[in-house]
PDB file of C-alpha atoms in Angstrom:
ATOM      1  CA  UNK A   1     -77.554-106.711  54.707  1.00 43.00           C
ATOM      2  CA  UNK A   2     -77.817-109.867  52.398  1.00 39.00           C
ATOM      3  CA  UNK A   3     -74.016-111.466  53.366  1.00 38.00           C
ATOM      4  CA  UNK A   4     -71.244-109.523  54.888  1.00 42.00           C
ATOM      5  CA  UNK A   5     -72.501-106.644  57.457  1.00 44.00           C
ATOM      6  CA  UNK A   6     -70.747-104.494  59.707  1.00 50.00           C
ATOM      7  CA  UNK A   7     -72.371-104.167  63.436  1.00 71.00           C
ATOM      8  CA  UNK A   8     -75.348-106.309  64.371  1.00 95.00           C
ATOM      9  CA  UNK A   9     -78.330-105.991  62.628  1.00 98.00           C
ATOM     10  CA  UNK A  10     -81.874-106.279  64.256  1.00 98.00           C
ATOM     11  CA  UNK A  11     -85.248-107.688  62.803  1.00 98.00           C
ATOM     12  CA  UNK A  12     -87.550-105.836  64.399  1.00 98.00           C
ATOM     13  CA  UNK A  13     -91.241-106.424  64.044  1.00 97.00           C
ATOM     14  CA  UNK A  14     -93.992-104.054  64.330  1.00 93.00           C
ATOM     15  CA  UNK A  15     -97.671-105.571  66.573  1.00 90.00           C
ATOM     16  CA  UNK A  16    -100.703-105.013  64.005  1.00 87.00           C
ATOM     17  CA  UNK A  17    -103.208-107.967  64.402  1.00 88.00           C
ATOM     18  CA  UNK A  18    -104.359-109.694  61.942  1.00 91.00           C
ATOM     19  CA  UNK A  19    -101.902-107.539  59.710  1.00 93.00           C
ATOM     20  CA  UNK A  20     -99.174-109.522  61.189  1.00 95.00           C
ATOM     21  CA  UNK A  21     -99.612-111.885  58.171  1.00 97.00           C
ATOM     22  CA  UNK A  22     -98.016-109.521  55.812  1.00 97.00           C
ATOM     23  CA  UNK A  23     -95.381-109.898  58.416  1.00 98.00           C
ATOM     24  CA  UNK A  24     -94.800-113.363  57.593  1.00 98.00           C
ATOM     25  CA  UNK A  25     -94.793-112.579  53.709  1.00 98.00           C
ATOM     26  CA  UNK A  26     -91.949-110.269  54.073  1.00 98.00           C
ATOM     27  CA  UNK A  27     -89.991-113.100  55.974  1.00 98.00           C
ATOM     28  CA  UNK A  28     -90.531-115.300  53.126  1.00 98.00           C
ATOM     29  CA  UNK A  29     -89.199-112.599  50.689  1.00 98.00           C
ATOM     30  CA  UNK A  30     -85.970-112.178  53.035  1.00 98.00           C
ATOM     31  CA  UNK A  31     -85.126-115.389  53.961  1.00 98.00           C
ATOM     32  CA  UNK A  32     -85.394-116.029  50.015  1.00 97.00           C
ATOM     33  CA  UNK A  33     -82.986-113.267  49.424  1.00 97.00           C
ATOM     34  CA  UNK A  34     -80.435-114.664  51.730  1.00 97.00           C
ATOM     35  CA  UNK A  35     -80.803-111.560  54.201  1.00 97.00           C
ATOM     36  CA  UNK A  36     -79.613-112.274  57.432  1.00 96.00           C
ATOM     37  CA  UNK A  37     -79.888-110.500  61.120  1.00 98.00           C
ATOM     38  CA  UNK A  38     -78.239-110.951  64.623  1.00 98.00           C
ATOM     39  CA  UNK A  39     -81.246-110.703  66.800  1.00 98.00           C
ATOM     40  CA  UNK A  40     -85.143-110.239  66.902  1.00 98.00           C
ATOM     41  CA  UNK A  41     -87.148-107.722  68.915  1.00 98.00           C
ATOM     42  CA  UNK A  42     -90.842-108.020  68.754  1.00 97.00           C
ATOM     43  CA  UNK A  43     -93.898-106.504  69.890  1.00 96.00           C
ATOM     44  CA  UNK A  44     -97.918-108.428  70.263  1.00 93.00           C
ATOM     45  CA  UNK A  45     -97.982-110.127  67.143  1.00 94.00           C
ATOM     46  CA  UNK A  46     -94.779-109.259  65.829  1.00 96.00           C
ATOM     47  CA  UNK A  47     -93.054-110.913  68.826  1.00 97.00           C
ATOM     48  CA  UNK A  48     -95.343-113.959  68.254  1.00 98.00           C
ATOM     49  CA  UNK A  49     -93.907-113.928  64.690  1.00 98.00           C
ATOM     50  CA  UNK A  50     -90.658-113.075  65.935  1.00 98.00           C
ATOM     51  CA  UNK A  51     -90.721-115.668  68.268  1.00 98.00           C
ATOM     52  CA  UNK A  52     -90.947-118.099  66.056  1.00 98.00           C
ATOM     53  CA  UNK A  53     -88.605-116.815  63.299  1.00 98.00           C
ATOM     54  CA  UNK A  54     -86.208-116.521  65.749  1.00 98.00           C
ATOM     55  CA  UNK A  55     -86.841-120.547  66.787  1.00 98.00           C
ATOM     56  CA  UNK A  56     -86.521-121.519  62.989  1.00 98.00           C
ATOM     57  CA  UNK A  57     -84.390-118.419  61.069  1.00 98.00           C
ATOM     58  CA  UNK A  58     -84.544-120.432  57.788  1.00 97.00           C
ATOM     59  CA  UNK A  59     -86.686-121.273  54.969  1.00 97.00           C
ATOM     60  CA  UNK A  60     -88.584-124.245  56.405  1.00 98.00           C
ATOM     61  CA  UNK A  61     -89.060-122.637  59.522  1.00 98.00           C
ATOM     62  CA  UNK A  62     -90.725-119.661  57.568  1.00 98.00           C
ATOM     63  CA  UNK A  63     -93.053-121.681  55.406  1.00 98.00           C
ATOM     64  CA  UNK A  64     -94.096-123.240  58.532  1.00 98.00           C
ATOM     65  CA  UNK A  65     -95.059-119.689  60.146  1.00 98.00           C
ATOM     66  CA  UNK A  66     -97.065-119.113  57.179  1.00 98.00           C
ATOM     67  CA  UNK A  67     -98.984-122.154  57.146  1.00 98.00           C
ATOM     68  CA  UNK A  68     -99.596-121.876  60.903  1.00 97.00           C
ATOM     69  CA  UNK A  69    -101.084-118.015  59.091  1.00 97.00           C
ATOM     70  CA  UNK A  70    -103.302-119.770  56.791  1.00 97.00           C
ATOM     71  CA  UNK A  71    -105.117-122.286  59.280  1.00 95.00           C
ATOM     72  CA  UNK A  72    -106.016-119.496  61.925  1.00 93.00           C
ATOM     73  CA  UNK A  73    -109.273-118.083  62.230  1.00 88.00           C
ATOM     74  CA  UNK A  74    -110.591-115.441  64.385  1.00 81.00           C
ATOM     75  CA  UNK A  75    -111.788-116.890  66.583  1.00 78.00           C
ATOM     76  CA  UNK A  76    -108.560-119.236  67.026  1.00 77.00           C
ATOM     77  CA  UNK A  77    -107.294-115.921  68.878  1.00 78.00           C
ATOM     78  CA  UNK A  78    -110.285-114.156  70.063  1.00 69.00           C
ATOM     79  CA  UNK A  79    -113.109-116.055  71.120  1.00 63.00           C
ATOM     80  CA  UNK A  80    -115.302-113.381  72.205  1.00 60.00           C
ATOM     81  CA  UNK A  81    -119.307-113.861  72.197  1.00 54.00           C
ATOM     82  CA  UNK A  82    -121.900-112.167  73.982  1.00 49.00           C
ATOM     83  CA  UNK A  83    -122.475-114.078  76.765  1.00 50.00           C
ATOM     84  CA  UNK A  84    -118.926-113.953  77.902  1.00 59.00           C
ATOM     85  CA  UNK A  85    -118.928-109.956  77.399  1.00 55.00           C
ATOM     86  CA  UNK A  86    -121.583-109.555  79.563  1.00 55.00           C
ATOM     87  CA  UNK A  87    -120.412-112.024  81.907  1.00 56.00           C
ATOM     88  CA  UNK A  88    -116.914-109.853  82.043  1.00 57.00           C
ATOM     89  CA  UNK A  89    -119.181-107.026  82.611  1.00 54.00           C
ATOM     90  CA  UNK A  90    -121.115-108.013  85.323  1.00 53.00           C
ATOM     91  CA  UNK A  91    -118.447-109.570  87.499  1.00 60.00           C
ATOM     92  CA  UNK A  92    -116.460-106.482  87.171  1.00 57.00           C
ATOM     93  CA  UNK A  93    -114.087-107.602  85.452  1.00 62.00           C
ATOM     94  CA  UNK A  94    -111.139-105.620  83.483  1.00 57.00           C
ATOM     95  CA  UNK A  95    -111.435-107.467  80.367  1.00 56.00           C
ATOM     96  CA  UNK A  96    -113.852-109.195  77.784  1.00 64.00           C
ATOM     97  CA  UNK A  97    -112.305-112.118  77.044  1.00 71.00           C
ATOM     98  CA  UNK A  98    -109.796-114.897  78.301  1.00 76.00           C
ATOM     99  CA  UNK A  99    -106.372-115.377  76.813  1.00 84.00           C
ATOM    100  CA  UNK A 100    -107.119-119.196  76.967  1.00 87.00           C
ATOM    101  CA  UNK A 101    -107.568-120.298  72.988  1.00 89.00           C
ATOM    102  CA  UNK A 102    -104.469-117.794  72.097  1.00 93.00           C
ATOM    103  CA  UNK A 103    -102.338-119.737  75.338  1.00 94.00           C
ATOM    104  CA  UNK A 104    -103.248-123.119  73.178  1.00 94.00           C
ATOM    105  CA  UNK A 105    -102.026-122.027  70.126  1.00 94.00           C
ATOM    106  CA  UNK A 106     -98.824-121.143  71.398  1.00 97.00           C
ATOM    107  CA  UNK A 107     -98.353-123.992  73.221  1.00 97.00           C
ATOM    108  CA  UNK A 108     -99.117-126.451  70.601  1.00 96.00           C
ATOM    109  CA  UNK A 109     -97.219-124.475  67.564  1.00 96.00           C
ATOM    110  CA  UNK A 110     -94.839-122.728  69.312  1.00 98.00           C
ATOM    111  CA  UNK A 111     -91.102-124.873  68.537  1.00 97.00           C
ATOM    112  CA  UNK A 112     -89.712-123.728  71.818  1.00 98.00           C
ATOM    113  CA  UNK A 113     -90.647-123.404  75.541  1.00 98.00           C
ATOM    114  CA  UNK A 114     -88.370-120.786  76.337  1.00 98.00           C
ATOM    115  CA  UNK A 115     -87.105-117.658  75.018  1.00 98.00           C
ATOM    116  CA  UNK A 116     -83.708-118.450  75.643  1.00 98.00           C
ATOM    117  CA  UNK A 117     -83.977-122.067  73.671  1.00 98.00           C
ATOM    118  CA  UNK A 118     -84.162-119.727  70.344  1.00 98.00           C
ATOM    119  CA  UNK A 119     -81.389-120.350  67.505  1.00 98.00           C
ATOM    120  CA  UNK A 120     -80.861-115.912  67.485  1.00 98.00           C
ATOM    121  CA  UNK A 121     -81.399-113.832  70.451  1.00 98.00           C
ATOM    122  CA  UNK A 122     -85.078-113.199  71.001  1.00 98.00           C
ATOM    123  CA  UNK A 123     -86.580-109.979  72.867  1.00 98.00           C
ATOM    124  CA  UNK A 124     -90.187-109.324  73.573  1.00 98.00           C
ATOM    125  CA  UNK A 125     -91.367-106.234  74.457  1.00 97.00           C
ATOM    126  CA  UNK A 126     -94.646-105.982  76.727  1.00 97.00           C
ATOM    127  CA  UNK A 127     -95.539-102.620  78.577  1.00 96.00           C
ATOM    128  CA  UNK A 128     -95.420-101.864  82.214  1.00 97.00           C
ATOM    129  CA  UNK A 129     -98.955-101.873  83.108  1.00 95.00           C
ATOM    130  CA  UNK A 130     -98.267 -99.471  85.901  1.00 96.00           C
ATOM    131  CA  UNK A 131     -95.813 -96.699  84.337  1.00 96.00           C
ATOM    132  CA  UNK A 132     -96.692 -97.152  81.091  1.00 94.00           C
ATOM    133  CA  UNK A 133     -92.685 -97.961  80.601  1.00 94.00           C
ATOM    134  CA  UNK A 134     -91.322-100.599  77.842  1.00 95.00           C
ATOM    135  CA  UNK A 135     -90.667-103.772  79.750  1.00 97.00           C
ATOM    136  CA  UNK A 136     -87.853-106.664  77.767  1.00 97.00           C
ATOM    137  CA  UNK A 137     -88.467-109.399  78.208  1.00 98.00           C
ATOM    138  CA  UNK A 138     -85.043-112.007  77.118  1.00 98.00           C
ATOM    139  CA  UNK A 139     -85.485-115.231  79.132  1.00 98.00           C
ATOM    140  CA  UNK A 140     -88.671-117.020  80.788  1.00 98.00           C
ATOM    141  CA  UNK A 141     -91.375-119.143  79.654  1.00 98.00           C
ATOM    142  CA  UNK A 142     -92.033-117.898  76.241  1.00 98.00           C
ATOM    143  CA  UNK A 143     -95.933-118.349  76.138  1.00 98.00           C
ATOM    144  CA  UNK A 144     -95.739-115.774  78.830  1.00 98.00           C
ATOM    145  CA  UNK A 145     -93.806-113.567  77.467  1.00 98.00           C
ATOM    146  CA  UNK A 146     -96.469-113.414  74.567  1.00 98.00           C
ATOM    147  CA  UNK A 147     -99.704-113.645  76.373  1.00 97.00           C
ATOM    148  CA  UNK A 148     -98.088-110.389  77.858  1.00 98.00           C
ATOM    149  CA  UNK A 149     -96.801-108.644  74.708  1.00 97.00           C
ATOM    150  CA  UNK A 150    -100.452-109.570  73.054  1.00 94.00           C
ATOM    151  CA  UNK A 151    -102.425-108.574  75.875  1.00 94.00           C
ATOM    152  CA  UNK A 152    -104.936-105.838  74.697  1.00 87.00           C
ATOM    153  CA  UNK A 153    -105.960-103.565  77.108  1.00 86.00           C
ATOM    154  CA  UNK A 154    -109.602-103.918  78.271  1.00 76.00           C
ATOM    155  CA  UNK A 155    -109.890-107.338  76.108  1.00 82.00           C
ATOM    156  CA  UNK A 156    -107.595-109.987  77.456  1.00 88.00           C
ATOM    157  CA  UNK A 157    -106.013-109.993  81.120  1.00 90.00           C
ATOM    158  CA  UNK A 158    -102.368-108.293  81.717  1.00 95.00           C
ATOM    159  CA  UNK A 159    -100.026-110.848  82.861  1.00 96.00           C
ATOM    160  CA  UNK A 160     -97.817-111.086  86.084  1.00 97.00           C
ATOM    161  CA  UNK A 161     -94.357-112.117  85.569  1.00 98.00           C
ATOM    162  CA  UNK A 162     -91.640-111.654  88.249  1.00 96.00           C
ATOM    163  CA  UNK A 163     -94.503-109.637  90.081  1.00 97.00           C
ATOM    164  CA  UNK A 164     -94.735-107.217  87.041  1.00 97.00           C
ATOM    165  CA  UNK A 165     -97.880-106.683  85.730  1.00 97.00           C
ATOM    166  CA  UNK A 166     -97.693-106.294  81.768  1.00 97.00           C
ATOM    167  CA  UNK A 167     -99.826-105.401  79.112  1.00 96.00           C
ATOM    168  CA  UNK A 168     -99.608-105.502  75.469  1.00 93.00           C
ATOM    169  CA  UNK A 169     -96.357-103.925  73.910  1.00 93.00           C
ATOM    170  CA  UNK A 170     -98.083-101.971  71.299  1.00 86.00           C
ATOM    171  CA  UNK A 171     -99.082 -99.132  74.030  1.00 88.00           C
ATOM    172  CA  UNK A 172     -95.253 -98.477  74.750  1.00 89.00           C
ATOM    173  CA  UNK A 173     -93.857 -99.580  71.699  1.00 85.00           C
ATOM    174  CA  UNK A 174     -95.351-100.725  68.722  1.00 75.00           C
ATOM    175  CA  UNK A 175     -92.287-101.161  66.973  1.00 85.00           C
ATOM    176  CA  UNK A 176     -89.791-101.482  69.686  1.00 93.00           C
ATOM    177  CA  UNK A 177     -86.988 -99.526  67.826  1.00 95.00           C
ATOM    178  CA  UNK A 178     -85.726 -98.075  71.381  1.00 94.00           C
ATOM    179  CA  UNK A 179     -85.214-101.706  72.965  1.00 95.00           C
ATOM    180  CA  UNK A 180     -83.090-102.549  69.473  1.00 97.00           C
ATOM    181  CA  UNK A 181     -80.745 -99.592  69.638  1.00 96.00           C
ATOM    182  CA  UNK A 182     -80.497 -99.889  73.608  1.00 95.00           C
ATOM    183  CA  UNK A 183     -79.598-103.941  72.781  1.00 96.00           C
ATOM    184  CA  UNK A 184     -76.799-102.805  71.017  1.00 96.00           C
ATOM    185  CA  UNK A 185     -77.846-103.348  67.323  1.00 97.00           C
ATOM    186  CA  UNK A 186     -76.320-100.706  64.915  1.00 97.00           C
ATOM    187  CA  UNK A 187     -78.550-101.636  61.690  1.00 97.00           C
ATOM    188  CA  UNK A 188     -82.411-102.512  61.874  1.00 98.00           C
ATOM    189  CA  UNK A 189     -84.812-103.845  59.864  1.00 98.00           C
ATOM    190  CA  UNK A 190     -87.971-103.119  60.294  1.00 97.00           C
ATOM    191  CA  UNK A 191     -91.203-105.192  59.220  1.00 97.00           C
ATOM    192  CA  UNK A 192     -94.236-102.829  60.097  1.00 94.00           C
ATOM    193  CA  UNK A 193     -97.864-104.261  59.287  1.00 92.00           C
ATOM    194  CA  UNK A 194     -99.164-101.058  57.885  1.00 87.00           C
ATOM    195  CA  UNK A 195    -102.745-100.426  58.354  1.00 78.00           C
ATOM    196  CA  UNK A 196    -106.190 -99.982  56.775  1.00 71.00           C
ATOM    197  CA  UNK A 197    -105.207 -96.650  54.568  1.00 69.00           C
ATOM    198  CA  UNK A 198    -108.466 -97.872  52.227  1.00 67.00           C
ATOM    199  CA  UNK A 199    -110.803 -99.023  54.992  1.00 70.00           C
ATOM    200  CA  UNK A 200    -114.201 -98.369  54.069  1.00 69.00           C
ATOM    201  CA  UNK A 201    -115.315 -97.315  57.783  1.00 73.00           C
ATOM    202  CA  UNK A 202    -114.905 -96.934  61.468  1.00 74.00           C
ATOM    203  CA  UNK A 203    -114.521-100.697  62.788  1.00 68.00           C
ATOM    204  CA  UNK A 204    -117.952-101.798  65.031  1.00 69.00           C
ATOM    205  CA  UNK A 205    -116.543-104.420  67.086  1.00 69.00           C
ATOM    206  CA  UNK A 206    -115.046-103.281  70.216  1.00 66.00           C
ATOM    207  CA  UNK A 207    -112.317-105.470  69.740  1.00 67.00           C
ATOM    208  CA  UNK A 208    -111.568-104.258  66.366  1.00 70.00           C
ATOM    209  CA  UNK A 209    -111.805-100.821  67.289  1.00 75.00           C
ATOM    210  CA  UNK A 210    -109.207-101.166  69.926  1.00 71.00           C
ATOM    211  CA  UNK A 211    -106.971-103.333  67.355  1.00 70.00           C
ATOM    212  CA  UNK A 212    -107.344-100.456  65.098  1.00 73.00           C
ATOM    213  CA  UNK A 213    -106.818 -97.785  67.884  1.00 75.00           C
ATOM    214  CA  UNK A 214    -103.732 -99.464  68.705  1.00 71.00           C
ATOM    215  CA  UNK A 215    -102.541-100.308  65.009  1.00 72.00           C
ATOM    216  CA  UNK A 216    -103.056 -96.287  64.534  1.00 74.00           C
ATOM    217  CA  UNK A 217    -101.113 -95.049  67.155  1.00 76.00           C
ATOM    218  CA  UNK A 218     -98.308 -97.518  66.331  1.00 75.00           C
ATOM    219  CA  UNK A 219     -97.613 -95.639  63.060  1.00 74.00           C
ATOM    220  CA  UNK A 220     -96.837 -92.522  64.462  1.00 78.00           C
ATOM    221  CA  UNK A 221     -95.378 -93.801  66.853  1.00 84.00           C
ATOM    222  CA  UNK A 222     -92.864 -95.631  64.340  1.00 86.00           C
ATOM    223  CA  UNK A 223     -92.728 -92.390  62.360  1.00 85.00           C
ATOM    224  CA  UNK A 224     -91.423 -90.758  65.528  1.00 89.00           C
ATOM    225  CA  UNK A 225     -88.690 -93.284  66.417  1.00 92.00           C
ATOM    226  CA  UNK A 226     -87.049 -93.815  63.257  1.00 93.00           C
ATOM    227  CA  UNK A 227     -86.770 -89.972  62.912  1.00 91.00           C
ATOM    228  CA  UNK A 228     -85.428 -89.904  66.317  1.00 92.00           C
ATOM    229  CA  UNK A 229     -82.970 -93.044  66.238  1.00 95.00           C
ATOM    230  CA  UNK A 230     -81.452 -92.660  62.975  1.00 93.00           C
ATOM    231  CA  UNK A 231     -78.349 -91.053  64.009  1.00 94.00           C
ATOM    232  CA  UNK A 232     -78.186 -93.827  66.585  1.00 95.00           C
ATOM    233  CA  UNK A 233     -78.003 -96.362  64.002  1.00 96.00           C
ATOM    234  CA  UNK A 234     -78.696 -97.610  60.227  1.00 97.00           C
ATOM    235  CA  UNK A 235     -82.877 -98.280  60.371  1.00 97.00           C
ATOM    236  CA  UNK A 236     -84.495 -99.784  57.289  1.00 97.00           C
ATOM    237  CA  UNK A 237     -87.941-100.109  57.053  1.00 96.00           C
ATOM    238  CA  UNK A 238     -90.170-102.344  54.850  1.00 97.00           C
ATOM    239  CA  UNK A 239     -92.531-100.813  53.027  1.00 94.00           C
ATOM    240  CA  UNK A 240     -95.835-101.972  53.896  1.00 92.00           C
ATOM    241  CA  UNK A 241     -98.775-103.011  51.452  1.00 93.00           C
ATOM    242  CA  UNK A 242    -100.812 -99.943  49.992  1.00 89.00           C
ATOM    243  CA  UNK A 243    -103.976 -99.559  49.278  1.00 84.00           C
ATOM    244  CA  UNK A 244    -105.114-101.808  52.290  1.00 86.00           C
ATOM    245  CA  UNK A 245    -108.619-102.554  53.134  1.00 83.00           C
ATOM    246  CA  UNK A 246    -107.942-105.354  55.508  1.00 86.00           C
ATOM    247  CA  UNK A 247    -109.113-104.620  59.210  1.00 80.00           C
ATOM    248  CA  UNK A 248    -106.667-105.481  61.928  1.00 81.00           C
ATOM    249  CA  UNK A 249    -109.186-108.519  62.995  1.00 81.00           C
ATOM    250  CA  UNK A 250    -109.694-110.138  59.712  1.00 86.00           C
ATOM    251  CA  UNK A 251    -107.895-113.586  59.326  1.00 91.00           C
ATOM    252  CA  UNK A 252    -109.924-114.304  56.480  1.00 93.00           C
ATOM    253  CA  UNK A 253    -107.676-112.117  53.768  1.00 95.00           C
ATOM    254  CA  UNK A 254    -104.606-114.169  54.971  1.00 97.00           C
ATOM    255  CA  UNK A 255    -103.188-115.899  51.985  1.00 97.00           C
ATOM    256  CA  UNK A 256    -103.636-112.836  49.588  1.00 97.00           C
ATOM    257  CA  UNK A 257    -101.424-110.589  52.447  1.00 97.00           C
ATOM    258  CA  UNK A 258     -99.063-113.669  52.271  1.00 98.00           C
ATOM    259  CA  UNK A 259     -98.477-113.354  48.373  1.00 98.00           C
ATOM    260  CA  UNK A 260     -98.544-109.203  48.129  1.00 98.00           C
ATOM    261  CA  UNK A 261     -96.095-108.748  51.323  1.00 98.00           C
ATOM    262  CA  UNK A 262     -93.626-111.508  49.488  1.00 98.00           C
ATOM    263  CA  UNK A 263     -94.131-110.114  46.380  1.00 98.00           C
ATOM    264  CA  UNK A 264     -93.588-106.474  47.464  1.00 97.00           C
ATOM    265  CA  UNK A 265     -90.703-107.034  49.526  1.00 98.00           C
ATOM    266  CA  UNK A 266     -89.198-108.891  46.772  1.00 98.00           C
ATOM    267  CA  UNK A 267     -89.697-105.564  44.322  1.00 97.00           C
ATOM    268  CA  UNK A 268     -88.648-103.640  47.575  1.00 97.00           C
ATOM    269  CA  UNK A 269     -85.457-104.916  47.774  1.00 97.00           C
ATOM    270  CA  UNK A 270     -84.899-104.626  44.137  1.00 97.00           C
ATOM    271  CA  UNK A 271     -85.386-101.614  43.891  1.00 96.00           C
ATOM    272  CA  UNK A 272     -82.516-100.877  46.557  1.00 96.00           C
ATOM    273  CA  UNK A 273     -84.845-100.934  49.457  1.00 96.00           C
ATOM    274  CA  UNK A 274     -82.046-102.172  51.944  1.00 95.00           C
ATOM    275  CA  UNK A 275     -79.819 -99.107  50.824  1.00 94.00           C
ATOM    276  CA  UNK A 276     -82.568 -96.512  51.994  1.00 93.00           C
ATOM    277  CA  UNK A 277     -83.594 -94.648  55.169  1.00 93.00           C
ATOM    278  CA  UNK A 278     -86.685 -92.937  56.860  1.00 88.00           C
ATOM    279  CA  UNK A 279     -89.990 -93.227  56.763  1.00 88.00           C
ATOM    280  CA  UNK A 280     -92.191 -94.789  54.054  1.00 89.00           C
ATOM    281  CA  UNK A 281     -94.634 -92.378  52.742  1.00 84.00           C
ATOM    282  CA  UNK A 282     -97.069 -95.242  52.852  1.00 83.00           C
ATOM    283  CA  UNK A 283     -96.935 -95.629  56.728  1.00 81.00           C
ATOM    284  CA  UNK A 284     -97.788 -91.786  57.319  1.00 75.00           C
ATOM    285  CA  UNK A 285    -101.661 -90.898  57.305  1.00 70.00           C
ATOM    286  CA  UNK A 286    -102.863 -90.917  53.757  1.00 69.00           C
ATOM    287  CA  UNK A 287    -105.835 -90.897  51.715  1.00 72.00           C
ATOM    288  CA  UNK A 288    -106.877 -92.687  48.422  1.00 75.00           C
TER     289      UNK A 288
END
């Protein structure tokens, strides 16, 4: 995939939270490695990663993602406290918490207004709140198009756009493999975020338990699609880090998922890693 290629290839990026640093380290890793791709297809985080890869496909624009990584905090992206639970609560309302500090942040960092003003073809995936269906999302105001594909059910509000009301992409499609192949791409790459194989326990936050619900069902989910597309079209996947302790809501393990998912994906691709297939043993359910 590094130089010539034949078809178009697809980056395709997994949603995982917090995990969607080690995202961000494998970007670093393949940009360094000259790899190059056709078009990006992202769900939650990974189309907030994607979205900006896809803005700035080079070096500069990756070490910029990754210092944007290093500055956030949790409660740059959830800002959820007590008072504003119950508040949600007793108003009846269908979520916890306002999308308002995670709007900001894309505003002020994002390079681009518009998912069409991208240097490569850029594809978010949200889901259909009503049917449950993948809904692509290729042009339109690109803060949108996130606040959508990042919208956790029960925890932030689904969006409206075009009178379509969307929730987070992760319940359709995790790793939008389907929307790649249907877009035409004959080769993907896929950056999963893995999950918490090592975790010492059962999350106690509510939002962390639905991250971790989510970030669950996305890897067999994955599993499932790669086995099912791969006679659709070439799919390589990056192996994710393993052992992982890091919850899907900790930003405070950031820089150390920044140097393992480089390093990794460095030894990955060393090792021949964009000459295999399947599924990574690491991304079905194991135990340490």
């Amino acid at each position: 995939m590094s130089g010539e290629h034949a078809g178009k290839t697809a980056l395709v990026l997994a949603g995982g939270g917090s995990l969607g640093a080690v995202q961000v380290g494998m970007l670093q890793a393949l940009v360094e490695s000259g790899v190059q791709v056709d078009m990006v297809v992202g769900s939650s985080v990974g189309a907030i990663n994607g979205a900006y890869f896809a803005a700035r496909p080079h070096e500069q624009g990756v070490e910029e993602l990754a210092a944007l990584w290093l500055a956030l905090r949790s409660e740059d992206v959830f800002p959820i406290h007590a008072f504003t639970t119950l508040k949600s609560l007793l108003m009846g309302h269908n979520h916890i918490a306002q999308a308002d500090a995670l709007a900001r942040l894309l505003r002020n960092k994002l390079p681009v207004a518009r998912i069409e003003q991208t240097e490569l073809p850029l594809h978010i995936v949200a889901t259909d709140l009503l049917t449950g269906k993948e809904a692509l999302l290729s042009s339109g105001s690109l803060v949108e198009a996130l606040l959508a594909s990042s919208a956790i059910p029960l925890v932030f509000p689904h969006q409206v756009i075009e009178g379509q009301a969307l929730m987070d992409g992760s319940v359709a499609s995790n790793t939008p493999i389907a929307s790649a192949v249907e877009l035409g791409a004959e080769r993907l790459l896929v950056l999963p975020t893995g999950f918490g194989c090592t975790s010492p326990g059962v999350p106690e936050r509510m939002v962390s338990l639905a991250l971790h619900t989510l970030n669950l069902l996305s890897m067999w989910q994955l599993a499932r699609d790669v086995e099912h597309y791969q006679s659709r079209a070439v799919i390589h996947v990056v192996t994710p880090l393993c052992p992982l302790a890091v919850s899907v809501f900790d930003f405070s393990a950031t820089a150390e998922l920044l140097r393992r998912a480089r390093t990794h994906t460095l030894h990955w691709m060393e090792q021949g890693g964009l000459e295999t297939q399947g599924v990574p043993h690491t991304l079905r359910p194991h135990h340490h």
